[in-house]
Amino acid sequence: DGGITQSPKYLFRKEGQNVTLSCEQNLNHDAMYWYRQDPGQGLRLIYYSQIVNDFQKGDIAEGYSVSREKKESFPLTVTSAQKNPTAFYLCASSIGGLWDTDTQYFGPGTRLTVL
Amino acid sequence: AQSVAQPEDQVNVAEGNPLTVKCTYSVSGNPYLFWYVQYPNRGLQFLLKYITGDNLVKGSYGFEAEFNKSQTSFHLKKPSALVSDSALYFCAVRGRNTGTASKLTFGTGTRLQVTL
């Protein structure tokens, strides 16, 4: 899991609550990503950020929000608008820029359960 | 649009036997291809990637993968499986010159079960 940390490892949320998942990296990477993993569906991209103070929606951004105020941090907020938030959330980072060959490195994940 | 198919949900192999985990892809132009492994309740670990050059790519833990352009495949292989190789394996693809983000498309994963 390298220099990427995610917290908490497990998170329980009541319906109607917003929760924020933390992702921090000390790899000096410019680009950061959030994925959602559901059984049998692989990984789906929620948001990504190529540089500080900039981010773009991925394939399933509805009901999620992010910020990128610092290079090393990319928190994800799961809002009450997300209809089915129970999933395993993975953060990743990469050197970034225009490097097509860029390898993404992943954190250990946060398992979110809605009660 | 780019896509990845991992046709087998699960692969079973005996320890010491060779293993193959299949992956086919669809992308415009030449691809960049990746394999990752995931152990239970953990993040993904990078195994290897194909960028260009030799079609046989060697990676971590004795794994290798063979790029076959005509068959649009990138199968993961290991000559001799270990019980500790049991995990979930993901193939991923990115097209070249697709824009400013290193956006990967992942397959749905193949569970490898190695038994004694």
PDB file of C-alpha atoms in Angstrom:
ATOM      1  CA  ASP A   1       0.000   0.000   0.000  1.00  0.00           C
ATOM      2  CA  GLY A   2       3.052   2.238  -0.036  1.00  0.00           C
ATOM      3  CA  GLY A   3       2.838   5.841   1.006  1.00  0.00           C
ATOM      4  CA  ILE A   4      -0.920   6.208   0.710  1.00  0.00           C
ATOM      5  CA  THR A   5      -3.051   6.123   3.831  1.00  0.00           C
ATOM      6  CA  GLN A   6      -6.814   6.028   4.100  1.00  0.00           C
ATOM      7  CA  SER A   7      -8.894   6.516   7.201  1.00  0.00           C
ATOM      8  CA  PRO A   8     -10.932   5.213   8.756  1.00  0.00           C
ATOM      9  CA  LYS A   9     -10.659   1.564   7.743  1.00  0.00           C
ATOM     10  CA  TYR A  10     -14.319   0.955   8.563  1.00  0.00           C
ATOM     11  CA  LEU A  11     -17.053   3.596   8.598  1.00  0.00           C
ATOM     12  CA  PHE A  12     -20.709   3.318   9.446  1.00  0.00           C
ATOM     13  CA  ARG A  13     -23.195   5.918   8.356  1.00  0.00           C
ATOM     14  CA  LYS A  14     -26.804   6.489   9.093  1.00  0.00           C
ATOM     15  CA  GLU A  15     -29.099   7.322   6.214  1.00  0.00           C
ATOM     16  CA  GLY A  16     -29.199  11.067   5.576  1.00  0.00           C
ATOM     17  CA  GLN A  17     -25.707  11.708   6.935  1.00  0.00           C
ATOM     18  CA  ASN A  18     -22.742  13.049   5.031  1.00  0.00           C
ATOM     19  CA  VAL A  19     -19.423  11.362   5.758  1.00  0.00           C
ATOM     20  CA  THR A  20     -15.887  12.207   4.705  1.00  0.00           C
ATOM     21  CA  LEU A  21     -13.220   9.663   3.829  1.00  0.00           C
ATOM     22  CA  SER A  22      -9.621  10.690   4.222  1.00  0.00           C
ATOM     23  CA  CYS A  23      -6.806  10.005   1.747  1.00  0.00           C
ATOM     24  CA  GLU A  24      -3.235  11.169   2.279  1.00  0.00           C
ATOM     25  CA  GLN A  25      -0.094  10.428   0.264  1.00  0.00           C
ATOM     26  CA  ASN A  26       3.574  11.193   0.875  1.00  0.00           C
ATOM     27  CA  LEU A  27       4.784  10.126  -2.568  1.00  0.00           C
ATOM     28  CA  ASN A  28       4.871  13.676  -3.925  1.00  0.00           C
ATOM     29  CA  HIS A  29       2.396  12.619  -6.600  1.00  0.00           C
ATOM     30  CA  ASP A  30       0.428  15.257  -8.469  1.00  0.00           C
ATOM     31  CA  ALA A  31      -2.549  13.100  -9.442  1.00  0.00           C
ATOM     32  CA  MET A  32      -5.018  11.476  -7.074  1.00  0.00           C
ATOM     33  CA  TYR A  33      -8.104   9.345  -7.651  1.00  0.00           C
ATOM     34  CA  TRP A  34     -11.128   7.917  -5.868  1.00  0.00           C
ATOM     35  CA  TYR A  35     -12.654   4.598  -6.888  1.00  0.00           C
ATOM     36  CA  ARG A  36     -15.617   2.657  -5.663  1.00  0.00           C
ATOM     37  CA  GLN A  37     -15.477  -1.141  -5.584  1.00  0.00           C
ATOM     38  CA  ASP A  38     -18.591  -3.301  -5.502  1.00  0.00           C
ATOM     39  CA  PRO A  39     -18.593  -7.106  -5.701  1.00  0.00           C
ATOM     40  CA  GLY A  40     -18.473  -8.323  -9.280  1.00  0.00           C
ATOM     41  CA  GLN A  41     -18.189  -4.810 -10.732  1.00  0.00           C
ATOM     42  CA  GLY A  42     -14.521  -4.052 -10.548  1.00  0.00           C
ATOM     43  CA  LEU A  43     -13.438  -0.496  -9.817  1.00  0.00           C
ATOM     44  CA  ARG A  44     -15.344   2.562 -10.948  1.00  0.00           C
ATOM     45  CA  LEU A  45     -13.850   6.040 -10.986  1.00  0.00           C
ATOM     46  CA  ILE A  46     -15.631   8.644  -8.851  1.00  0.00           C
ATOM     47  CA  TYR A  47     -13.385  11.721  -9.057  1.00  0.00           C
ATOM     48  CA  TYR A  48      -9.821  12.483  -9.986  1.00  0.00           C
ATOM     49  CA  SER A  49      -7.468  15.383  -9.528  1.00  0.00           C
ATOM     50  CA  GLN A  50      -4.400  16.110 -11.605  1.00  0.00           C
ATOM     51  CA  ILE A  51      -3.154  19.025  -9.572  1.00  0.00           C
ATOM     52  CA  VAL A  52      -3.908  21.041  -6.463  1.00  0.00           C
ATOM     53  CA  ASN A  53      -7.151  23.049  -6.585  1.00  0.00           C
ATOM     54  CA  ASP A  54      -8.386  21.144  -9.619  1.00  0.00           C
ATOM     55  CA  PHE A  55     -10.521  18.010  -9.953  1.00  0.00           C
ATOM     56  CA  GLN A  56     -12.837  16.354 -12.460  1.00  0.00           C
ATOM     57  CA  LYS A  57     -15.794  14.037 -12.277  1.00  0.00           C
ATOM     58  CA  GLY A  58     -15.282  10.414 -13.088  1.00  0.00           C
ATOM     59  CA  ASP A  59     -17.851   7.897 -14.236  1.00  0.00           C
ATOM     60  CA  ILE A  60     -20.021   7.854 -11.099  1.00  0.00           C
ATOM     61  CA  ALA A  61     -19.640  11.263  -9.420  1.00  0.00           C
ATOM     62  CA  GLU A  62     -23.292  11.792  -8.475  1.00  0.00           C
ATOM     63  CA  GLY A  63     -23.737  11.973  -4.709  1.00  0.00           C
ATOM     64  CA  TYR A  64     -20.031  12.540  -4.033  1.00  0.00           C
ATOM     65  CA  SER A  65     -17.843  15.610  -3.601  1.00  0.00           C
ATOM     66  CA  VAL A  66     -14.096  16.163  -3.248  1.00  0.00           C
ATOM     67  CA  SER A  67     -11.572  18.887  -2.558  1.00  0.00           C
ATOM     68  CA  ARG A  68      -7.883  19.203  -3.319  1.00  0.00           C
ATOM     69  CA  GLU A  69      -6.498  22.025  -1.219  1.00  0.00           C
ATOM     70  CA  LYS A  70      -3.162  20.320  -0.584  1.00  0.00           C
ATOM     71  CA  LYS A  71      -1.031  18.151  -2.826  1.00  0.00           C
ATOM     72  CA  GLU A  72      -0.926  15.324  -0.328  1.00  0.00           C
ATOM     73  CA  SER A  73      -4.624  15.217   0.547  1.00  0.00           C
ATOM     74  CA  PHE A  74      -7.762  14.334  -1.442  1.00  0.00           C
ATOM     75  CA  PRO A  75     -10.764  13.802   0.863  1.00  0.00           C
ATOM     76  CA  LEU A  76     -13.999  12.328  -0.464  1.00  0.00           C
ATOM     77  CA  THR A  77     -17.390  13.266   0.957  1.00  0.00           C
ATOM     78  CA  VAL A  78     -20.234  10.833   0.480  1.00  0.00           C
ATOM     79  CA  THR A  79     -23.381  12.910   0.658  1.00  0.00           C
ATOM     80  CA  SER A  80     -26.928  11.944   1.527  1.00  0.00           C
ATOM     81  CA  ALA A  81     -27.720  12.221  -2.185  1.00  0.00           C
ATOM     82  CA  GLN A  82     -25.760   9.041  -2.861  1.00  0.00           C
ATOM     83  CA  LYS A  83     -28.488   6.419  -3.063  1.00  0.00           C
ATOM     84  CA  ASN A  84     -26.421   3.313  -2.415  1.00  0.00           C
ATOM     85  CA  PRO A  85     -23.199   4.280  -0.682  1.00  0.00           C
ATOM     86  CA  THR A  86     -22.344   0.940   0.913  1.00  0.00           C
ATOM     87  CA  ALA A  87     -19.112  -0.097  -0.810  1.00  0.00           C
ATOM     88  CA  PHE A  88     -15.341  -0.348  -0.521  1.00  0.00           C
ATOM     89  CA  TYR A  89     -13.657   2.958  -1.398  1.00  0.00           C
ATOM     90  CA  LEU A  90     -10.138   3.081  -2.755  1.00  0.00           C
ATOM     91  CA  CYS A  91      -7.885   6.081  -3.140  1.00  0.00           C
ATOM     92  CA  ALA A  92      -4.964   6.054  -5.556  1.00  0.00           C
ATOM     93  CA  SER A  93      -2.228   8.397  -6.666  1.00  0.00           C
ATOM     94  CA  SER A  94       0.197   8.660  -9.562  1.00  0.00           C
ATOM     95  CA  ILE A  95       2.990  10.933 -10.709  1.00  0.00           C
ATOM     96  CA  GLY A  96       0.476  12.670 -12.915  1.00  0.00           C
ATOM     97  CA  GLY A  97       0.812  15.108 -15.728  1.00  0.00           C
ATOM     98  CA  LEU A  98       0.546  13.818 -19.265  1.00  0.00           C
ATOM     99  CA  TRP A  99       2.328  10.532 -18.636  1.00  0.00           C
ATOM    100  CA  ASP A 100       0.191   7.886 -20.308  1.00  0.00           C
ATOM    101  CA  THR A 101       2.399   5.197 -18.847  1.00  0.00           C
ATOM    102  CA  ASP A 102       1.714   6.427 -15.336  1.00  0.00           C
ATOM    103  CA  THR A 103       1.166   3.736 -12.723  1.00  0.00           C
ATOM    104  CA  GLN A 104      -1.481   4.285 -10.077  1.00  0.00           C
ATOM    105  CA  TYR A 105      -0.713   3.185  -6.532  1.00  0.00           C
ATOM    106  CA  PHE A 106      -3.518   2.398  -4.143  1.00  0.00           C
ATOM    107  CA  GLY A 107      -4.257   2.938  -0.490  1.00  0.00           C
ATOM    108  CA  PRO A 108      -5.645   0.207   1.791  1.00  0.00           C
ATOM    109  CA  GLY A 109      -9.271   1.271   1.361  1.00  0.00           C
ATOM    110  CA  THR A 110     -12.226   2.309   3.520  1.00  0.00           C
ATOM    111  CA  ARG A 111     -15.263   0.102   3.874  1.00  0.00           C
ATOM    112  CA  LEU A 112     -18.402   2.226   4.218  1.00  0.00           C
ATOM    113  CA  THR A 113     -21.614   0.687   5.476  1.00  0.00           C
ATOM    114  CA  VAL A 114     -24.936   2.476   5.648  1.00  0.00           C
ATOM    115  CA  LEU A 115     -27.044   1.408   8.582  1.00  0.00           C
TER     116      LEU A 115
ATOM    117  CA  ALA B   1     -14.722   3.873 -25.244  1.00  0.00           C
ATOM    118  CA  GLN B   2     -12.236   1.486 -23.730  1.00  0.00           C
ATOM    119  CA  SER B   3     -13.143  -1.745 -21.975  1.00  0.00           C
ATOM    120  CA  VAL B   4     -11.630  -4.798 -20.338  1.00  0.00           C
ATOM    121  CA  ALA B   5     -13.030  -8.310 -20.093  1.00  0.00           C
ATOM    122  CA  GLN B   6     -11.941 -10.921 -17.608  1.00  0.00           C
ATOM    123  CA  PRO B   7     -13.987 -13.906 -18.743  1.00  0.00           C
ATOM    124  CA  GLU B   8     -13.421 -16.080 -15.693  1.00  0.00           C
ATOM    125  CA  ASP B   9     -14.848 -15.135 -12.328  1.00  0.00           C
ATOM    126  CA  GLN B  10     -12.649 -17.745 -10.667  1.00  0.00           C
ATOM    127  CA  VAL B  11      -9.618 -19.813 -11.587  1.00  0.00           C
ATOM    128  CA  ASN B  12      -8.643 -22.875  -9.571  1.00  0.00           C
ATOM    129  CA  VAL B  13      -5.164 -24.360  -9.739  1.00  0.00           C
ATOM    130  CA  ALA B  14      -3.088 -26.739  -7.661  1.00  0.00           C
ATOM    131  CA  GLU B  15       0.071 -25.481  -6.030  1.00  0.00           C
ATOM    132  CA  GLY B  16       3.082 -26.033  -8.234  1.00  0.00           C
ATOM    133  CA  ASN B  17       1.062 -25.986 -11.439  1.00  0.00           C
ATOM    134  CA  PRO B  18       1.212 -23.135 -13.939  1.00  0.00           C
ATOM    135  CA  LEU B  19      -1.550 -20.570 -13.789  1.00  0.00           C
ATOM    136  CA  THR B  20      -3.150 -18.270 -16.342  1.00  0.00           C
ATOM    137  CA  VAL B  21      -5.609 -15.463 -15.670  1.00  0.00           C
ATOM    138  CA  LYS B  22      -7.185 -14.176 -18.869  1.00  0.00           C
ATOM    139  CA  CYS B  23      -7.743 -10.597 -19.968  1.00  0.00           C
ATOM    140  CA  THR B  24      -8.924  -9.109 -23.245  1.00  0.00           C
ATOM    141  CA  TYR B  25      -9.297  -5.434 -23.985  1.00  0.00           C
ATOM    142  CA  SER B  26     -10.835  -2.975 -26.382  1.00  0.00           C
ATOM    143  CA  VAL B  27      -9.297   0.430 -26.960  1.00  0.00           C
ATOM    144  CA  SER B  28      -8.643   2.848 -29.779  1.00  0.00           C
ATOM    145  CA  GLY B  29      -5.085   2.559 -30.940  1.00  0.00           C
ATOM    146  CA  ASN B  30      -2.326   0.923 -28.972  1.00  0.00           C
ATOM    147  CA  PRO B  31      -2.972   0.194 -25.311  1.00  0.00           C
ATOM    148  CA  TYR B  32      -1.203   0.526 -22.033  1.00  0.00           C
ATOM    149  CA  LEU B  33      -2.082  -2.545 -19.952  1.00  0.00           C
ATOM    150  CA  PHE B  34      -1.788  -3.208 -16.240  1.00  0.00           C
ATOM    151  CA  TRP B  35      -2.285  -6.049 -13.773  1.00  0.00           C
ATOM    152  CA  TYR B  36      -3.077  -5.526 -10.102  1.00  0.00           C
ATOM    153  CA  VAL B  37      -3.655  -7.972  -7.246  1.00  0.00           C
ATOM    154  CA  GLN B  38      -5.937  -7.472  -4.263  1.00  0.00           C
ATOM    155  CA  TYR B  39      -5.853  -9.446  -1.027  1.00  0.00           C
ATOM    156  CA  PRO B  40      -8.966  -9.494   1.191  1.00  0.00           C
ATOM    157  CA  ASN B  41      -9.923  -6.085   2.592  1.00  0.00           C
ATOM    158  CA  ARG B  42      -6.789  -4.506   1.160  1.00  0.00           C
ATOM    159  CA  GLY B  43      -5.993  -2.048  -1.591  1.00  0.00           C
ATOM    160  CA  LEU B  44      -4.723  -3.016  -5.010  1.00  0.00           C
ATOM    161  CA  GLN B  45      -1.051  -3.830  -5.471  1.00  0.00           C
ATOM    162  CA  PHE B  46       0.621  -3.161  -8.807  1.00  0.00           C
ATOM    163  CA  LEU B  47       2.066  -6.287 -10.449  1.00  0.00           C
ATOM    164  CA  LEU B  48       3.207  -5.272 -13.920  1.00  0.00           C
ATOM    165  CA  LYS B  49       2.440  -3.184 -16.974  1.00  0.00           C
ATOM    166  CA  TYR B  50       2.918  -3.274 -20.714  1.00  0.00           C
ATOM    167  CA  ILE B  51       3.969  -0.043 -22.367  1.00  0.00           C
ATOM    168  CA  THR B  52       5.865  -0.998 -25.489  1.00  0.00           C
ATOM    169  CA  GLY B  53       8.572  -3.325 -26.710  1.00  0.00           C
ATOM    170  CA  ASP B  54       8.839  -6.963 -25.680  1.00  0.00           C
ATOM    171  CA  ASN B  55       5.446  -8.634 -25.617  1.00  0.00           C
ATOM    172  CA  LEU B  56       6.388 -10.641 -22.527  1.00  0.00           C
ATOM    173  CA  VAL B  57       6.409  -8.467 -19.435  1.00  0.00           C
ATOM    174  CA  LYS B  58       7.861  -9.648 -16.146  1.00  0.00           C
ATOM    175  CA  GLY B  59       6.557  -8.335 -12.862  1.00  0.00           C
ATOM    176  CA  SER B  60       6.491  -8.855  -9.124  1.00  0.00           C
ATOM    177  CA  TYR B  61       6.304 -12.207  -7.283  1.00  0.00           C
ATOM    178  CA  GLY B  62       7.241 -14.228 -10.374  1.00  0.00           C
ATOM    179  CA  PHE B  63       4.269 -13.126 -12.442  1.00  0.00           C
ATOM    180  CA  GLU B  64       4.490 -12.311 -16.120  1.00  0.00           C
ATOM    181  CA  ALA B  65       2.025 -11.314 -18.797  1.00  0.00           C
ATOM    182  CA  GLU B  66       1.990 -11.701 -22.541  1.00  0.00           C
ATOM    183  CA  PHE B  67       0.678  -8.955 -24.784  1.00  0.00           C
ATOM    184  CA  ASN B  68      -0.958 -10.253 -27.957  1.00  0.00           C
ATOM    185  CA  LYS B  69      -2.043  -7.456 -30.229  1.00  0.00           C
ATOM    186  CA  SER B  70      -3.855  -9.613 -32.787  1.00  0.00           C
ATOM    187  CA  GLN B  71      -5.954 -11.251 -30.092  1.00  0.00           C
ATOM    188  CA  THR B  72      -6.215  -8.052 -28.009  1.00  0.00           C
ATOM    189  CA  SER B  73      -5.212 -10.037 -24.959  1.00  0.00           C
ATOM    190  CA  PHE B  74      -2.939  -9.573 -21.980  1.00  0.00           C
ATOM    191  CA  HIS B  75      -3.040 -12.812 -20.018  1.00  0.00           C
ATOM    192  CA  LEU B  76      -1.335 -13.060 -16.634  1.00  0.00           C
ATOM    193  CA  LYS B  77       0.829 -16.133 -16.067  1.00  0.00           C
ATOM    194  CA  LYS B  78       3.015 -17.779 -13.495  1.00  0.00           C
ATOM    195  CA  PRO B  79       5.005 -20.980 -14.066  1.00  0.00           C
ATOM    196  CA  SER B  80       4.417 -22.425 -10.604  1.00  0.00           C
ATOM    197  CA  ALA B  81       1.511 -21.287  -8.413  1.00  0.00           C
ATOM    198  CA  LEU B  82       1.721 -20.820  -4.652  1.00  0.00           C
ATOM    199  CA  VAL B  83      -1.098 -20.970  -2.124  1.00  0.00           C
ATOM    200  CA  SER B  84      -0.144 -17.411  -1.179  1.00  0.00           C
ATOM    201  CA  ASP B  85      -1.031 -16.304  -4.734  1.00  0.00           C
ATOM    202  CA  SER B  86      -4.707 -16.801  -3.891  1.00  0.00           C
ATOM    203  CA  ALA B  87      -6.272 -13.368  -4.335  1.00  0.00           C
ATOM    204  CA  LEU B  88      -8.369 -11.218  -6.649  1.00  0.00           C
ATOM    205  CA  TYR B  89      -6.656 -10.110  -9.843  1.00  0.00           C
ATOM    206  CA  PHE B  90      -7.591  -7.086 -11.921  1.00  0.00           C
ATOM    207  CA  CYS B  91      -6.607  -6.228 -15.457  1.00  0.00           C
ATOM    208  CA  ALA B  92      -6.757  -2.570 -16.532  1.00  0.00           C
ATOM    209  CA  VAL B  93      -6.298  -0.679 -19.789  1.00  0.00           C
ATOM    210  CA  ARG B  94      -5.609   2.865 -20.863  1.00  0.00           C
ATOM    211  CA  GLY B  95      -5.515   4.112 -24.406  1.00  0.00           C
ATOM    212  CA  ARG B  96      -2.673   6.281 -25.638  1.00  0.00           C
ATOM    213  CA  ASN B  97      -3.136   9.988 -26.159  1.00  0.00           C
ATOM    214  CA  THR B  98      -6.532   9.906 -24.518  1.00  0.00           C
ATOM    215  CA  GLY B  99      -6.210  13.230 -22.793  1.00  0.00           C
ATOM    216  CA  THR B 100      -4.766  14.724 -19.720  1.00  0.00           C
ATOM    217  CA  ALA B 101      -5.706  12.145 -17.131  1.00  0.00           C
ATOM    218  CA  SER B 102      -4.210   8.748 -16.523  1.00  0.00           C
ATOM    219  CA  LYS B 103      -7.677   7.224 -16.514  1.00  0.00           C
ATOM    220  CA  LEU B 104      -7.734   3.465 -16.248  1.00  0.00           C
ATOM    221  CA  THR B 105     -10.586   1.129 -17.079  1.00  0.00           C
ATOM    222  CA  PHE B 106     -10.643  -1.990 -14.907  1.00  0.00           C
ATOM    223  CA  GLY B 107     -12.008  -5.444 -15.518  1.00  0.00           C
ATOM    224  CA  THR B 108     -14.384  -7.036 -13.031  1.00  0.00           C
ATOM    225  CA  GLY B 109     -11.654  -9.167 -11.497  1.00  0.00           C
ATOM    226  CA  THR B 110     -10.768 -12.876 -11.401  1.00  0.00           C
ATOM    227  CA  ARG B 111     -10.474 -14.733  -8.152  1.00  0.00           C
ATOM    228  CA  LEU B 112      -7.500 -17.101  -8.125  1.00  0.00           C
ATOM    229  CA  GLN B 113      -7.711 -20.036  -5.748  1.00  0.00           C
ATOM    230  CA  VAL B 114      -4.548 -22.107  -5.318  1.00  0.00           C
ATOM    231  CA  THR B 115      -4.920 -25.340  -3.362  1.00  0.00           C
ATOM    232  CA  LEU B 116      -2.449 -27.815  -1.937  1.00  0.00           C
TER     233      LEU B 116
END
